[in-house]
Amino acid sequence: MSNARTARFSRRGILAAGGALGLGAVLAACGDGDAKNGGSDSSAAAEASGPWSFKDDRGTTVKLDKVPANIVAFTGAAAALHDYGVQVKGVFGPTKTKDGKADVQAGDMDISKVTVLGNAWDQFNVEKYATLAPELLVSTTFDEAGTLWYVPEASKDKIAKLAPSVAVSVYDRQLTASLERMWELAESLGGDMKAAKVTDAKKRFEEASERLRKAAKANPDIKVMAGSASPELFYVSGTNLSVDLEYYKALGVNFVEPTEKAKEPTGGWFESLSWENVDKHRADLIIMDDRTSATQPADITEATWKKLPAVKAGQVIGRSAEPILSYDKCVPQIEALAEAIEKAKKVS
């Protein structure tokens, strides 16, 4: 197997995990500190003309003379900030599909109005980044070290010299914790957190969460499996590290848990199965990774997949394995899962 082929396979494995498989081997750690602590040291738009500072989930505090205006962000983070009224100048990460439409991770952003510095793993145009005169880079982090998601290892030092960075952790915590941190960041950057659409979204999130809690309690025997597909393998995600699955589990959802570690290092994110063994776990409902990096259910041709009881029963729905961290974007995911559990038949 060539090195190029190995690199592509490793990347697919990482993306399929719904997190950061083997990041220690793929990306160098940058930053340190307690990722579970931190908070905003600034108020919102009312003080936008004054000094700005923010303590991120690496424990790193960024201090600037004013609220940064030239912001560049990982696509999913940019989409979350957009929902709170904070616009970015540039993005990196899955932004455009092959037909030029907005990627699922771009949310409601008008992608024609942002500069795309890279649209795939290991793509980041440093020269173009410099022309944006960046004042702040925002990304998520999937590991304890605070590695910036989608910032390439080869160019991370050059990127770091051009502007300070802020990381919002989506590692080993529940979804609500990451949502709160993105809210705090958006507020510090001048987001209108009192806007009706923002407060309404938060209320709808709470209502959707309560619906899911009730659905799980009323249907405790419905077994849910979080999956992701590639041409070579099927991945079963564990619930202990992914923010959405940790949250759903806390609400009472009964998940399939991987029983063996994958052959390649996964850091506890998932188990990889050959398509011949895709029936290893019994599930009544399957929630499938909706990212463009993953093979979608309609495109899976393996006979073993089609024979799964949940598939035959039509009990397969999508899942945002990298949730956009705004309440508005998380509501549909929770509502869809609640409805699926409410309607699911016991087939396993």
Short mmCIF file of N, CA and C in Angstrom, two decimals, residues 162-284:
data_model
loop_
_atom_site.label_atom_id
_atom_site.label_comp_id
_atom_site.label_asym_id
_atom_site.label_seq_id
_atom_site.Cartn_x
_atom_site.Cartn_y
_atom_site.Cartn_z
N LEU A 162 0.64 34.31 12.21
CA LEU A 162 -0.13 35.36 11.55
C LEU A 162 -1.26 35.91 12.42
N ALA A 163 -1.76 35.12 13.35
CA ALA A 163 -2.84 35.58 14.23
C ALA A 163 -2.99 34.62 15.40
N PRO A 164 -3.45 35.10 16.54
CA PRO A 164 -3.71 34.21 17.67
C PRO A 164 -4.91 33.32 17.37
N SER A 165 -5.04 32.24 18.12
CA SER A 165 -6.13 31.31 17.88
C SER A 165 -6.93 31.04 19.15
N VAL A 166 -8.19 30.63 18.93
CA VAL A 166 -9.08 30.25 20.02
C VAL A 166 -9.65 28.88 19.68
N ALA A 167 -9.69 27.99 20.66
CA ALA A 167 -10.22 26.64 20.45
C ALA A 167 -11.41 26.38 21.37
N VAL A 168 -12.47 25.83 20.78
CA VAL A 168 -13.63 25.38 21.55
C VAL A 168 -13.60 23.86 21.55
N SER A 169 -13.54 23.26 22.71
CA SER A 169 -13.37 21.82 22.82
C SER A 169 -14.67 21.07 22.59
N VAL A 170 -14.56 19.99 21.81
CA VAL A 170 -15.66 19.05 21.63
C VAL A 170 -15.16 17.66 22.01
N TYR A 171 -14.31 17.62 23.00
CA TYR A 171 -13.68 16.37 23.44
C TYR A 171 -14.11 15.99 24.84
N ASP A 172 -14.68 14.80 24.97
CA ASP A 172 -14.97 14.21 26.27
C ASP A 172 -15.82 15.12 27.16
N ARG A 173 -16.91 15.60 26.60
CA ARG A 173 -17.87 16.41 27.34
C ARG A 173 -19.22 16.31 26.64
N GLN A 174 -20.25 16.80 27.28
CA GLN A 174 -21.57 16.77 26.67
C GLN A 174 -21.78 17.98 25.76
N LEU A 175 -22.69 17.82 24.83
CA LEU A 175 -22.98 18.85 23.84
C LEU A 175 -23.27 20.20 24.47
N THR A 176 -23.99 20.21 25.57
CA THR A 176 -24.37 21.47 26.20
C THR A 176 -23.15 22.28 26.63
N ALA A 177 -22.10 21.61 27.07
CA ALA A 177 -20.90 22.32 27.50
C ALA A 177 -20.25 23.04 26.32
N SER A 178 -20.16 22.39 25.18
CA SER A 178 -19.56 23.01 23.99
C SER A 178 -20.45 24.11 23.44
N LEU A 179 -21.75 23.91 23.52
CA LEU A 179 -22.68 24.96 23.08
C LEU A 179 -22.52 26.23 23.92
N GLU A 180 -22.37 26.04 25.21
CA GLU A 180 -22.20 27.18 26.10
C GLU A 180 -20.91 27.93 25.80
N ARG A 181 -19.85 27.20 25.49
CA ARG A 181 -18.57 27.85 25.19
C ARG A 181 -18.62 28.63 23.88
N MET A 182 -19.28 28.07 22.87
CA MET A 182 -19.42 28.80 21.61
C MET A 182 -20.30 30.03 21.80
N TRP A 183 -21.31 29.92 22.64
CA TRP A 183 -22.17 31.05 22.98
C TRP A 183 -21.32 32.17 23.61
N GLU A 184 -20.48 31.80 24.57
CA GLU A 184 -19.63 32.79 25.24
C GLU A 184 -18.67 33.45 24.26
N LEU A 185 -18.11 32.66 23.35
CA LEU A 185 -17.20 33.23 22.36
C LEU A 185 -17.93 34.18 21.44
N ALA A 186 -19.09 33.78 20.95
CA ALA A 186 -19.87 34.64 20.06
C ALA A 186 -20.27 35.93 20.75
N GLU A 187 -20.65 35.82 22.00
CA GLU A 187 -21.04 37.02 22.77
C GLU A 187 -19.86 37.97 22.90
N SER A 188 -18.68 37.43 23.17
CA SER A 188 -17.50 38.27 23.32
C SER A 188 -17.11 38.96 22.02
N LEU A 189 -17.48 38.33 20.89
CA LEU A 189 -17.14 38.89 19.58
C LEU A 189 -18.22 39.83 19.05
N GLY A 190 -19.21 40.13 19.88
CA GLY A 190 -20.23 41.09 19.49
C GLY A 190 -21.51 40.48 18.99
N GLY A 191 -21.69 39.19 19.16
CA GLY A 191 -22.93 38.55 18.73
C GLY A 191 -24.12 39.07 19.52
N ASP A 192 -25.26 39.12 18.85
CA ASP A 192 -26.49 39.59 19.50
C ASP A 192 -27.18 38.40 20.15
N MET A 193 -26.86 38.15 21.38
CA MET A 193 -27.37 36.97 22.06
C MET A 193 -28.78 37.17 22.61
N LYS A 194 -29.31 38.38 22.47
CA LYS A 194 -30.68 38.64 22.91
C LYS A 194 -31.64 38.70 21.73
N ALA A 195 -31.14 38.47 20.53
CA ALA A 195 -32.00 38.46 19.36
C ALA A 195 -33.05 37.37 19.51
N ALA A 196 -34.25 37.64 19.02
CA ALA A 196 -35.36 36.70 19.19
C ALA A 196 -35.03 35.32 18.63
N LYS A 197 -34.37 35.27 17.47
CA LYS A 197 -34.09 33.96 16.86
C LYS A 197 -33.07 33.18 17.69
N VAL A 198 -32.23 33.89 18.41
CA VAL A 198 -31.23 33.23 19.25
C VAL A 198 -31.86 32.68 20.52
N THR A 199 -32.63 33.49 21.20
CA THR A 199 -33.28 33.04 22.44
C THR A 199 -34.33 31.98 22.15
N ASP A 200 -35.01 32.11 21.00
CA ASP A 200 -36.01 31.10 20.62
C ASP A 200 -35.34 29.77 20.35
N ALA A 201 -34.17 29.80 19.69
CA ALA A 201 -33.45 28.57 19.39
C ALA A 201 -33.05 27.85 20.67
N LYS A 202 -32.60 28.61 21.66
CA LYS A 202 -32.20 28.00 22.92
C LYS A 202 -33.39 27.35 23.61
N LYS A 203 -34.53 28.00 23.55
CA LYS A 203 -35.74 27.44 24.15
C LYS A 203 -36.15 26.17 23.42
N ARG A 204 -36.07 26.18 22.08
CA ARG A 204 -36.43 25.00 21.30
C ARG A 204 -35.47 23.85 21.58
N PHE A 205 -34.21 24.18 21.83
CA PHE A 205 -33.23 23.15 22.19
C PHE A 205 -33.63 22.46 23.48
N GLU A 206 -34.02 23.23 24.46
CA GLU A 206 -34.42 22.68 25.75
C GLU A 206 -35.67 21.82 25.60
N GLU A 207 -36.60 22.28 24.77
CA GLU A 207 -37.83 21.51 24.54
C GLU A 207 -37.54 20.20 23.81
N ALA A 208 -36.65 20.28 22.81
CA ALA A 208 -36.29 19.08 22.05
C ALA A 208 -35.58 18.07 22.96
N SER A 209 -34.73 18.58 23.83
CA SER A 209 -34.01 17.71 24.75
C SER A 209 -34.96 16.99 25.69
N GLU A 210 -35.97 17.69 26.17
CA GLU A 210 -36.96 17.08 27.05
C GLU A 210 -37.77 16.03 26.30
N ARG A 211 -38.06 16.31 25.03
CA ARG A 211 -38.79 15.32 24.21
C ARG A 211 -37.95 14.06 24.05
N LEU A 212 -36.65 14.22 23.82
CA LEU A 212 -35.78 13.06 23.66
C LEU A 212 -35.69 12.28 24.97
N ARG A 213 -35.62 13.00 26.07
CA ARG A 213 -35.57 12.33 27.38
C ARG A 213 -36.82 11.45 27.59
N LYS A 214 -37.97 12.01 27.25
CA LYS A 214 -39.22 11.27 27.42
C LYS A 214 -39.31 10.08 26.46
N ALA A 215 -38.84 10.30 25.23
CA ALA A 215 -38.88 9.22 24.24
C ALA A 215 -37.99 8.06 24.68
N ALA A 216 -36.81 8.39 25.18
CA ALA A 216 -35.89 7.35 25.64
C ALA A 216 -36.46 6.60 26.85
N LYS A 217 -37.09 7.32 27.74
CA LYS A 217 -37.67 6.70 28.93
C LYS A 217 -38.84 5.79 28.57
N ALA A 218 -39.62 6.21 27.57
CA ALA A 218 -40.79 5.42 27.17
C ALA A 218 -40.42 4.22 26.31
N ASN A 219 -39.20 4.24 25.74
CA ASN A 219 -38.77 3.17 24.84
C ASN A 219 -37.36 2.69 25.21
N PRO A 220 -37.20 2.20 26.43
CA PRO A 220 -35.85 1.84 26.91
C PRO A 220 -35.20 0.67 26.17
N ASP A 221 -36.02 -0.13 25.47
CA ASP A 221 -35.48 -1.31 24.79
C ASP A 221 -35.00 -1.01 23.37
N ILE A 222 -35.26 0.19 22.88
CA ILE A 222 -34.82 0.54 21.53
C ILE A 222 -33.32 0.82 21.56
N LYS A 223 -32.57 -0.04 20.87
CA LYS A 223 -31.12 0.05 20.84
C LYS A 223 -30.69 0.89 19.64
N VAL A 224 -29.90 1.92 19.90
CA VAL A 224 -29.47 2.85 18.85
C VAL A 224 -27.98 2.65 18.57
N MET A 225 -27.63 2.58 17.29
CA MET A 225 -26.23 2.45 16.90
C MET A 225 -25.83 3.66 16.06
N ALA A 226 -24.73 4.29 16.44
CA ALA A 226 -24.19 5.42 15.69
C ALA A 226 -23.15 4.88 14.72
N GLY A 227 -23.41 5.03 13.43
CA GLY A 227 -22.52 4.46 12.44
C GLY A 227 -21.99 5.47 11.43
N SER A 228 -20.97 5.05 10.72
CA SER A 228 -20.41 5.84 9.62
C SER A 228 -19.82 4.86 8.63
N ALA A 229 -19.95 5.19 7.35
CA ALA A 229 -19.56 4.23 6.32
C ALA A 229 -18.47 4.77 5.42
N SER A 230 -17.59 3.87 5.00
CA SER A 230 -16.61 4.15 3.96
C SER A 230 -16.63 2.96 3.01
N PRO A 231 -16.02 3.06 1.85
CA PRO A 231 -16.02 1.91 0.94
C PRO A 231 -15.41 0.65 1.57
N GLU A 232 -14.41 0.82 2.42
CA GLU A 232 -13.72 -0.33 3.00
C GLU A 232 -14.34 -0.82 4.30
N LEU A 233 -14.82 0.10 5.15
CA LEU A 233 -15.20 -0.26 6.51
C LEU A 233 -16.49 0.41 6.97
N PHE A 234 -17.06 -0.17 8.01
CA PHE A 234 -18.19 0.42 8.71
C PHE A 234 -17.73 0.73 10.12
N TYR A 235 -17.98 1.94 10.58
CA TYR A 235 -17.51 2.38 11.89
C TYR A 235 -18.68 2.50 12.86
N VAL A 236 -18.50 1.94 14.05
CA VAL A 236 -19.49 2.06 15.12
C VAL A 236 -18.91 2.98 16.18
N SER A 237 -19.54 4.12 16.37
CA SER A 237 -19.01 5.11 17.31
C SER A 237 -19.40 4.78 18.74
N GLY A 238 -18.45 4.96 19.65
CA GLY A 238 -18.73 4.85 21.07
C GLY A 238 -19.28 6.18 21.57
N THR A 239 -19.85 6.18 22.74
CA THR A 239 -20.49 7.39 23.25
C THR A 239 -19.63 8.19 24.21
N ASN A 240 -18.46 7.69 24.57
CA ASN A 240 -17.71 8.30 25.66
C ASN A 240 -16.93 9.56 25.30
N LEU A 241 -16.80 9.88 24.03
CA LEU A 241 -16.01 11.05 23.65
C LEU A 241 -16.76 12.05 22.78
N SER A 242 -17.73 11.60 22.00
CA SER A 242 -18.46 12.49 21.10
C SER A 242 -19.49 13.31 21.86
N VAL A 243 -19.47 14.64 21.66
CA VAL A 243 -20.32 15.52 22.47
C VAL A 243 -21.81 15.23 22.31
N ASP A 244 -22.24 14.92 21.08
CA ASP A 244 -23.67 14.68 20.89
C ASP A 244 -24.10 13.35 21.51
N LEU A 245 -23.29 12.30 21.30
CA LEU A 245 -23.65 10.99 21.83
C LEU A 245 -23.59 10.96 23.35
N GLU A 246 -22.62 11.66 23.92
CA GLU A 246 -22.55 11.75 25.39
C GLU A 246 -23.81 12.40 25.95
N TYR A 247 -24.27 13.44 25.26
CA TYR A 247 -25.46 14.16 25.70
C TYR A 247 -26.71 13.28 25.57
N TYR A 248 -26.85 12.63 24.41
CA TYR A 248 -28.01 11.78 24.21
C TYR A 248 -28.03 10.63 25.22
N LYS A 249 -26.87 10.08 25.50
CA LYS A 249 -26.79 9.01 26.49
C LYS A 249 -27.23 9.52 27.86
N ALA A 250 -26.82 10.73 28.21
CA ALA A 250 -27.21 11.32 29.49
C ALA A 250 -28.71 11.53 29.57
N LEU A 251 -29.34 11.70 28.41
CA LEU A 251 -30.80 11.86 28.37
C LEU A 251 -31.52 10.52 28.40
N GLY A 252 -30.75 9.43 28.37
CA GLY A 252 -31.35 8.11 28.52
C GLY A 252 -31.37 7.24 27.29
N VAL A 253 -30.82 7.71 26.17
CA VAL A 253 -30.82 6.91 24.95
C VAL A 253 -29.95 5.66 25.14
N ASN A 254 -30.47 4.52 24.71
CA ASN A 254 -29.81 3.23 24.88
C ASN A 254 -28.94 2.96 23.64
N PHE A 255 -27.63 3.13 23.78
CA PHE A 255 -26.72 3.01 22.64
C PHE A 255 -25.99 1.68 22.59
N VAL A 256 -25.70 1.25 21.38
CA VAL A 256 -24.74 0.17 21.15
C VAL A 256 -23.36 0.73 21.46
N GLU A 257 -22.57 0.00 22.22
CA GLU A 257 -21.21 0.43 22.52
C GLU A 257 -20.22 -0.55 21.87
N PRO A 258 -19.21 -0.04 21.17
CA PRO A 258 -18.20 -0.93 20.57
C PRO A 258 -17.59 -1.84 21.64
N THR A 259 -17.34 -3.08 21.25
CA THR A 259 -16.81 -4.04 22.21
C THR A 259 -15.33 -4.33 22.02
N GLU A 260 -14.80 -3.93 20.87
CA GLU A 260 -13.39 -4.15 20.61
C GLU A 260 -12.78 -2.91 19.99
N LYS A 261 -11.50 -2.71 20.23
CA LYS A 261 -10.80 -1.60 19.63
C LYS A 261 -10.49 -1.92 18.17
N ALA A 262 -10.48 -0.90 17.34
CA ALA A 262 -10.15 -1.10 15.94
C ALA A 262 -8.68 -1.47 15.81
N LYS A 263 -8.31 -2.00 14.66
CA LYS A 263 -6.92 -2.39 14.42
C LYS A 263 -6.00 -1.19 14.42
N GLU A 264 -6.49 -0.06 13.89
CA GLU A 264 -5.69 1.16 13.90
C GLU A 264 -6.03 1.95 15.16
N PRO A 265 -5.14 2.82 15.64
CA PRO A 265 -5.42 3.57 16.87
C PRO A 265 -6.65 4.46 16.72
N THR A 266 -7.59 4.35 17.63
CA THR A 266 -8.81 5.16 17.54
C THR A 266 -8.94 6.11 18.71
N GLY A 267 -8.14 5.92 19.73
CA GLY A 267 -8.27 6.78 20.89
C GLY A 267 -9.59 6.60 21.61
N GLY A 268 -10.30 5.49 21.33
CA GLY A 268 -11.56 5.23 22.00
C GLY A 268 -12.77 5.78 21.29
N TRP A 269 -12.59 6.29 20.08
CA TRP A 269 -13.71 6.92 19.38
C TRP A 269 -14.67 5.91 18.77
N PHE A 270 -14.16 4.83 18.20
CA PHE A 270 -15.04 3.94 17.47
C PHE A 270 -14.40 2.58 17.26
N GLU A 271 -15.21 1.67 16.75
CA GLU A 271 -14.75 0.35 16.33
C GLU A 271 -14.98 0.23 14.83
N SER A 272 -13.99 -0.29 14.11
CA SER A 272 -14.15 -0.45 12.66
C SER A 272 -14.43 -1.91 12.34
N LEU A 273 -15.39 -2.11 11.46
CA LEU A 273 -15.81 -3.45 11.08
C LEU A 273 -15.72 -3.62 9.58
N SER A 274 -15.35 -4.79 9.14
CA SER A 274 -15.44 -5.09 7.72
C SER A 274 -16.92 -5.21 7.38
N TRP A 275 -17.25 -5.04 6.11
CA TRP A 275 -18.65 -5.12 5.73
C TRP A 275 -19.21 -6.53 5.95
N GLU A 276 -18.34 -7.53 5.94
CA GLU A 276 -18.81 -8.89 6.22
C GLU A 276 -19.27 -9.04 7.66
N ASN A 277 -18.74 -8.17 8.54
CA ASN A 277 -19.08 -8.25 9.96
C ASN A 277 -19.94 -7.09 10.44
N VAL A 278 -20.61 -6.43 9.51
CA VAL A 278 -21.39 -5.25 9.87
C VAL A 278 -22.58 -5.61 10.77
N ASP A 279 -22.94 -6.90 10.82
CA ASP A 279 -24.06 -7.33 11.65
C ASP A 279 -23.62 -7.76 13.05
N LYS A 280 -22.41 -7.39 13.43
CA LYS A 280 -21.88 -7.78 14.74
C LYS A 280 -22.75 -7.30 15.89
N HIS A 281 -23.23 -6.07 15.79
CA HIS A 281 -24.03 -5.48 16.88
C HIS A 281 -25.51 -5.45 16.51
N ARG A 282 -26.34 -5.73 17.47
CA ARG A 282 -27.79 -5.70 17.26
C ARG A 282 -28.31 -4.29 17.54
N ALA A 283 -29.06 -3.74 16.59
CA ALA A 283 -29.59 -2.38 16.76
C ALA A 283 -30.99 -2.29 16.15
N ASP A 284 -31.81 -1.46 16.76
CA ASP A 284 -33.16 -1.22 16.25
C ASP A 284 -33.22 0.06 15.43
#
